[in-house]
Amino acid sequence: MHLLEQLRDDALRDIESARDEQALESVRVKFLGRNGGISMWGEQMKTLAKEEKPIVGKLLNEARNAVTAALEARAEKFRSQKEGEALANIDISLPGTPHEIGSLHPLTQMLDRAIAIFRRMGFAVADGPDIETEWHCFDALNTPPDHPARNEQDTFYLPDGRLLRTHTSTVQIRTMESAPPPIRVIAPGAAYRRDEVDATHSAQFHQIEGLYVDENVSVADLKGAIEFFMRELFGADTAVRFRPHYFPFTEPSFEIDVKSKALKGGEQWIEVCGSGIVHPAVFEQVNKARGDDAYDPDKWTGYAFGLGMDRLAMILFDIPDIRFFAQNDLRFLKQFA
Ligand code: DAH
């Protein structure tokens, strides 16, 4: 047996009897370290006769590979032993911590459905701030300072005179300020009022505003759009009724009621929406703010509407109290998961 083979067998035996990682490391140093037994043979290669070199070189490689592999295998054994010991201390019969998977809030589900329908009708989604100027909320919407809606009790005012918007109609103005006609947008969002809170009134509620400005827009266009929307939402047998009403920023104005067998209380008319033909005075205010005549009331006409989304969600999902939306009670929310 060649000396190298002897060395190899010694190393393999030492590896086998190493009791821990530290012992294993000293075996590695002893044979493969810089001054290790096997490494020294590498050094001596230079001094060998030419015919001996390939023979010893081969033996050296074999020894090095065998010892390296054995070291690695033994180290792996120590590692898995350690892991096994760590796992042995874990009580796998203990119940785990469940991770609750969330779901969309019923109002969000309602908004998503409504937005999807309007998108199919070519409406883009517009946005505006909840904290508004009085001008965007009232003046621009042809609502004069002596109008009851401007009563301090109607909404929440900030010390600097700004307010929490009482409706999403503010986004009509913001959209027209920033882009010329034609316009076809919806604006979903929150609105605020200082209402007495009860089953149907909340200080914060949600609307989808709609605005369509083009040439020759009529009440027929408004009716077509709203009827299509309501039938998509509540089913083909849904009836829609327009009742004359008053809003400062539309003329004529309507309140819109729906009736559908699909809804609880089937044969009852339910008011869901305010609407009308955009008042020329609104276009004039926008022109003044823009400093141009982009919304020439002789050229452009439009319809607008404001849908009460809490109301729609309540009738669609049969929810008896608007306060449930904001109470974060999982027993309520999980019914819509
Ligand atoms: N802004 C009104 C409200 O909150 C609803 C409304 C009525 C919106 C008529 C409109 C409209 O766009 O044309 O009561």
PDB file of N, CA and C in Angstrom, residues 82-140:
ATOM      1  N   LYS A  82     -28.289  18.375  14.395  1.00  0.00           N
ATOM      2  CA  LYS A  82     -28.602  19.601  15.139  1.00  0.00           C
ATOM      3  C   LYS A  82     -30.042  20.030  14.866  1.00  0.00           C
ATOM      4  N   GLU A  83     -30.419  20.013  13.572  1.00  0.00           N
ATOM      5  CA  GLU A  83     -31.780  20.399  13.192  1.00  0.00           C
ATOM      6  C   GLU A  83     -32.796  19.494  13.867  1.00  0.00           C
ATOM      7  N   GLY A  84     -32.510  18.200  13.839  1.00  0.00           N
ATOM      8  CA  GLY A  84     -33.402  17.226  14.447  1.00  0.00           C
ATOM      9  C   GLY A  84     -33.603  17.519  15.931  1.00  0.00           C
ATOM     10  N   GLU A  85     -32.497  17.869  16.595  1.00  0.00           N
ATOM     11  CA  GLU A  85     -32.589  18.170  18.025  1.00  0.00           C
ATOM     12  C   GLU A  85     -33.446  19.408  18.258  1.00  0.00           C
ATOM     13  N   ALA A  86     -33.247  20.438  17.388  1.00  0.00           N
ATOM     14  CA  ALA A  86     -34.029  21.673  17.531  1.00  0.00           C
ATOM     15  C   ALA A  86     -35.510  21.384  17.336  1.00  0.00           C
ATOM     16  N   LEU A  87     -35.816  20.581  16.317  1.00  0.00           N
ATOM     17  CA  LEU A  87     -37.219  20.268  16.034  1.00  0.00           C
ATOM     18  C   LEU A  87     -37.842  19.437  17.146  1.00  0.00           C
ATOM     19  N   ALA A  88     -36.997  18.606  17.783  1.00  0.00           N
ATOM     20  CA  ALA A  88     -37.529  17.737  18.834  1.00  0.00           C
ATOM     21  C   ALA A  88     -38.122  18.542  19.973  1.00  0.00           C
ATOM     22  N   ASN A  89     -37.659  19.804  20.110  1.00  0.00           N
ATOM     23  CA  ASN A  89     -38.168  20.634  21.197  1.00  0.00           C
ATOM     24  C   ASN A  89     -39.450  21.382  20.833  1.00  0.00           C
ATOM     25  N   ILE A  90     -39.877  21.235  19.569  1.00  0.00           N
ATOM     26  CA  ILE A  90     -41.105  21.927  19.164  1.00  0.00           C
ATOM     27  C   ILE A  90     -42.291  20.981  19.306  1.00  0.00           C
ATOM     28  N   ASP A  91     -43.327  21.474  19.970  1.00  0.00           N
ATOM     29  CA  ASP A  91     -44.522  20.659  20.138  1.00  0.00           C
ATOM     30  C   ASP A  91     -45.422  20.859  18.927  1.00  0.00           C
ATOM     31  N   ILE A  92     -45.311  19.905  17.991  1.00  0.00           N
ATOM     32  CA  ILE A  92     -46.077  20.092  16.754  1.00  0.00           C
ATOM     33  C   ILE A  92     -47.551  19.788  16.940  1.00  0.00           C
ATOM     34  N   SER A  93     -47.940  19.359  18.124  1.00  0.00           N
ATOM     35  CA  SER A  93     -49.368  19.126  18.350  1.00  0.00           C
ATOM     36  C   SER A  93     -50.076  20.399  18.813  1.00  0.00           C
ATOM     37  N   LEU A  94     -49.289  21.483  19.088  1.00  0.00           N
ATOM     38  CA  LEU A  94     -49.907  22.765  19.464  1.00  0.00           C
ATOM     39  C   LEU A  94     -50.672  23.330  18.274  1.00  0.00           C
ATOM     40  N   PRO A  95     -51.869  23.850  18.476  1.00  0.00           N
ATOM     41  CA  PRO A  95     -52.581  24.467  17.343  1.00  0.00           C
ATOM     42  C   PRO A  95     -51.847  25.728  16.873  1.00  0.00           C
ATOM     43  N   GLY A  96     -51.821  25.968  15.554  1.00  0.00           N
ATOM     44  CA  GLY A  96     -51.110  27.126  15.007  1.00  0.00           C
ATOM     45  C   GLY A  96     -51.902  28.407  15.182  1.00  0.00           C
ATOM     46  N   THR A  97     -51.296  29.514  14.753  1.00  0.00           N
ATOM     47  CA  THR A  97     -51.990  30.799  14.790  1.00  0.00           C
ATOM     48  C   THR A  97     -52.654  31.006  13.434  1.00  0.00           C
ATOM     49  N   PRO A  98     -53.977  31.032  13.390  1.00  0.00           N
ATOM     50  CA  PRO A  98     -54.611  31.170  12.073  1.00  0.00           C
ATOM     51  C   PRO A  98     -54.405  32.573  11.492  1.00  0.00           C
ATOM     52  N   HIS A  99     -54.181  32.650  10.188  1.00  0.00           N
ATOM     53  CA  HIS A  99     -54.081  33.946   9.517  1.00  0.00           C
ATOM     54  C   HIS A  99     -55.412  34.246   8.847  1.00  0.00           C
ATOM     55  N   GLU A 100     -56.027  35.326   9.259  1.00  0.00           N
ATOM     56  CA  GLU A 100     -57.316  35.672   8.668  1.00  0.00           C
ATOM     57  C   GLU A 100     -57.087  36.324   7.309  1.00  0.00           C
ATOM     58  N   ILE A 101     -57.816  35.883   6.320  1.00  0.00           N
ATOM     59  CA  ILE A 101     -57.716  36.505   5.003  1.00  0.00           C
ATOM     60  C   ILE A 101     -58.826  37.542   4.901  1.00  0.00           C
ATOM     61  N   GLY A 102     -58.468  38.757   4.576  1.00  0.00           N
ATOM     62  CA  GLY A 102     -59.455  39.830   4.529  1.00  0.00           C
ATOM     63  C   GLY A 102     -60.355  39.728   3.308  1.00  0.00           C
ATOM     64  N   SER A 103     -61.346  40.595   3.241  1.00  0.00           N
ATOM     65  CA  SER A 103     -62.216  40.636   2.068  1.00  0.00           C
ATOM     66  C   SER A 103     -62.629  42.089   1.844  1.00  0.00           C
ATOM     67  N   LEU A 104     -63.197  42.357   0.702  1.00  0.00           N
ATOM     68  CA  LEU A 104     -63.568  43.738   0.382  1.00  0.00           C
ATOM     69  C   LEU A 104     -64.802  44.154   1.184  1.00  0.00           C
ATOM     70  N   HIS A 105     -64.777  45.376   1.663  1.00  0.00           N
ATOM     71  CA  HIS A 105     -65.901  45.969   2.378  1.00  0.00           C
ATOM     72  C   HIS A 105     -67.111  46.018   1.431  1.00  0.00           C
ATOM     73  N   PRO A 106     -68.326  45.776   1.958  1.00  0.00           N
ATOM     74  CA  PRO A 106     -69.498  45.767   1.064  1.00  0.00           C
ATOM     75  C   PRO A 106     -69.645  47.053   0.253  1.00  0.00           C
ATOM     76  N   LEU A 107     -69.251  48.185   0.843  1.00  0.00           N
ATOM     77  CA  LEU A 107     -69.345  49.441   0.077  1.00  0.00           C
ATOM     78  C   LEU A 107     -68.343  49.459  -1.072  1.00  0.00           C
ATOM     79  N   THR A 108     -67.156  48.918  -0.823  1.00  0.00           N
ATOM     80  CA  THR A 108     -66.148  48.842  -1.884  1.00  0.00           C
ATOM     81  C   THR A 108     -66.631  47.920  -2.994  1.00  0.00           C
ATOM     82  N   GLN A 109     -67.243  46.788  -2.592  1.00  0.00           N
ATOM     83  CA  GLN A 109     -67.788  45.867  -3.598  1.00  0.00           C
ATOM     84  C   GLN A 109     -68.835  46.569  -4.456  1.00  0.00           C
ATOM     85  N   MET A 110     -69.675  47.349  -3.765  1.00  0.00           N
ATOM     86  CA  MET A 110     -70.745  48.077  -4.455  1.00  0.00           C
ATOM     87  C   MET A 110     -70.150  49.097  -5.433  1.00  0.00           C
ATOM     88  N   LEU A 111     -69.157  49.864  -4.948  1.00  0.00           N
ATOM     89  CA  LEU A 111     -68.515  50.871  -5.799  1.00  0.00           C
ATOM     90  C   LEU A 111     -67.867  50.202  -7.010  1.00  0.00           C
ATOM     91  N   ASP A 112     -67.163  49.084  -6.776  1.00  0.00           N
ATOM     92  CA  ASP A 112     -66.492  48.394  -7.878  1.00  0.00           C
ATOM     93  C   ASP A 112     -67.498  47.961  -8.951  1.00  0.00           C
ATOM     94  N   ARG A 113     -68.627  47.446  -8.497  1.00  0.00           N
ATOM     95  CA  ARG A 113     -69.651  47.012  -9.460  1.00  0.00           C
ATOM     96  C   ARG A 113     -70.168  48.182 -10.269  1.00  0.00           C
ATOM     97  N   ALA A 114     -70.462  49.274  -9.555  1.00  0.00           N
ATOM     98  CA  ALA A 114     -71.020  50.453 -10.231  1.00  0.00           C
ATOM     99  C   ALA A 114     -69.994  51.034 -11.212  1.00  0.00           C
ATOM    100  N   ILE A 115     -68.747  51.132 -10.780  1.00  0.00           N
ATOM    101  CA  ILE A 115     -67.708  51.706 -11.643  1.00  0.00           C
ATOM    102  C   ILE A 115     -67.545  50.859 -12.901  1.00  0.00           C
ATOM    103  N   ALA A 116     -67.588  49.522 -12.726  1.00  0.00           N
ATOM    104  CA  ALA A 116     -67.426  48.634 -13.886  1.00  0.00           C
ATOM    105  C   ALA A 116     -68.530  48.888 -14.917  1.00  0.00           C
ATOM    106  N   ILE A 117     -69.753  49.107 -14.454  1.00  0.00           N
ATOM    107  CA  ILE A 117     -70.862  49.359 -15.394  1.00  0.00           C
ATOM    108  C   ILE A 117     -70.646  50.685 -16.126  1.00  0.00           C
ATOM    109  N   PHE A 118     -70.286  51.730 -15.380  1.00  0.00           N
ATOM    110  CA  PHE A 118     -70.079  53.032 -16.021  1.00  0.00           C
ATOM    111  C   PHE A 118     -68.892  53.009 -16.981  1.00  0.00           C
ATOM    112  N   ARG A 119     -67.864  52.250 -16.646  1.00  0.00           N
ATOM    113  CA  ARG A 119     -66.714  52.150 -17.554  1.00  0.00           C
ATOM    114  C   ARG A 119     -67.140  51.579 -18.895  1.00  0.00           C
ATOM    115  N   ARG A 120     -68.030  50.567 -18.836  1.00  0.00           N
ATOM    116  CA  ARG A 120     -68.501  49.967 -20.090  1.00  0.00           C
ATOM    117  C   ARG A 120     -69.282  50.977 -20.907  1.00  0.00           C
ATOM    118  N   MET A 121     -69.843  52.001 -20.246  1.00  0.00           N
ATOM    119  CA  MET A 121     -70.587  53.035 -20.967  1.00  0.00           C
ATOM    120  C   MET A 121     -69.659  54.175 -21.400  1.00  0.00           C
ATOM    121  N   GLY A 122     -68.371  54.040 -21.186  1.00  0.00           N
ATOM    122  CA  GLY A 122     -67.418  55.034 -21.678  1.00  0.00           C
ATOM    123  C   GLY A 122     -67.058  56.120 -20.681  1.00  0.00           C
ATOM    124  N   PHE A 123     -67.450  55.960 -19.420  1.00  0.00           N
ATOM    125  CA  PHE A 123     -67.101  56.963 -18.415  1.00  0.00           C
ATOM    126  C   PHE A 123     -65.695  56.704 -17.863  1.00  0.00           C
ATOM    127  N   ALA A 124     -64.921  57.778 -17.720  1.00  0.00           N
ATOM    128  CA  ALA A 124     -63.624  57.683 -17.050  1.00  0.00           C
ATOM    129  C   ALA A 124     -63.830  58.029 -15.582  1.00  0.00           C
ATOM    130  N   VAL A 125     -62.894  57.586 -14.738  1.00  0.00           N
ATOM    131  CA  VAL A 125     -63.007  57.866 -13.309  1.00  0.00           C
ATOM    132  C   VAL A 125     -62.206  59.119 -12.954  1.00  0.00           C
ATOM    133  N   ALA A 126     -62.882  60.103 -12.345  1.00  0.00           N
ATOM    134  CA  ALA A 126     -62.237  61.350 -11.929  1.00  0.00           C
ATOM    135  C   ALA A 126     -62.196  61.408 -10.406  1.00  0.00           C
ATOM    136  N   ASP A 127     -61.375  62.341  -9.902  1.00  0.00           N
ATOM    137  CA  ASP A 127     -61.140  62.371  -8.457  1.00  0.00           C
ATOM    138  C   ASP A 127     -61.031  63.815  -7.992  1.00  0.00           C
ATOM    139  N   GLY A 128     -61.341  64.049  -6.725  1.00  0.00           N
ATOM    140  CA  GLY A 128     -61.171  65.374  -6.140  1.00  0.00           C
ATOM    141  C   GLY A 128     -60.993  65.235  -4.645  1.00  0.00           C
ATOM    142  N   PRO A 129     -60.544  66.297  -3.958  1.00  0.00           N
ATOM    143  CA  PRO A 129     -60.263  66.195  -2.524  1.00  0.00           C
ATOM    144  C   PRO A 129     -61.534  66.193  -1.669  1.00  0.00           C
ATOM    145  N   ASP A 130     -61.466  65.514  -0.523  1.00  0.00           N
ATOM    146  CA  ASP A 130     -62.583  65.522   0.425  1.00  0.00           C
ATOM    147  C   ASP A 130     -62.664  66.881   1.126  1.00  0.00           C
ATOM    148  N   ILE A 131     -61.502  67.500   1.387  1.00  0.00           N
ATOM    149  CA  ILE A 131     -61.477  68.835   1.984  1.00  0.00           C
ATOM    150  C   ILE A 131     -61.496  69.845   0.838  1.00  0.00           C
ATOM    151  N   GLU A 132     -62.531  70.649   0.799  1.00  0.00           N
ATOM    152  CA  GLU A 132     -62.774  71.478  -0.371  1.00  0.00           C
ATOM    153  C   GLU A 132     -62.864  72.966  -0.019  1.00  0.00           C
ATOM    154  N   THR A 133     -62.804  73.779  -1.062  1.00  0.00           N
ATOM    155  CA  THR A 133     -63.087  75.198  -0.879  1.00  0.00           C
ATOM    156  C   THR A 133     -64.606  75.391  -0.978  1.00  0.00           C
ATOM    157  N   GLU A 134     -65.064  76.461  -0.347  1.00  0.00           N
ATOM    158  CA  GLU A 134     -66.481  76.778  -0.426  1.00  0.00           C
ATOM    159  C   GLU A 134     -66.890  77.019  -1.882  1.00  0.00           C
ATOM    160  N   TRP A 135     -65.952  77.578  -2.642  1.00  0.00           N
ATOM    161  CA  TRP A 135     -66.261  77.901  -4.042  1.00  0.00           C
ATOM    162  C   TRP A 135     -66.575  76.637  -4.837  1.00  0.00           C
ATOM    163  N   HIS A 136     -65.719  75.598  -4.701  1.00  0.00           N
ATOM    164  CA  HIS A 136     -65.970  74.356  -5.458  1.00  0.00           C
ATOM    165  C   HIS A 136     -67.240  73.652  -4.986  1.00  0.00           C
ATOM    166  N   CYS A 137     -67.545  73.796  -3.696  1.00  0.00           N
ATOM    167  CA  CYS A 137     -68.680  73.052  -3.141  1.00  0.00           C
ATOM    168  C   CYS A 137     -70.005  73.769  -3.409  1.00  0.00           C
ATOM    169  N   PHE A 138     -69.954  75.122  -3.442  1.00  0.00           N
ATOM    170  CA  PHE A 138     -71.206  75.882  -3.543  1.00  0.00           C
ATOM    171  C   PHE A 138     -71.240  76.911  -4.667  1.00  0.00           C
ATOM    172  N   ASP A 139     -70.396  77.952  -4.583  1.00  0.00           N
ATOM    173  CA  ASP A 139     -70.497  79.066  -5.551  1.00  0.00           C
ATOM    174  C   ASP A 139     -70.469  78.570  -6.993  1.00  0.00           C
ATOM    175  N   ALA A 140     -69.479  77.736  -7.315  1.00  0.00           N
ATOM    176  CA  ALA A 140     -69.317  77.274  -8.688  1.00  0.00           C
ATOM    177  C   ALA A 140     -70.510  76.441  -9.118  1.00  0.00           C
TER     178      ALA A 140
END
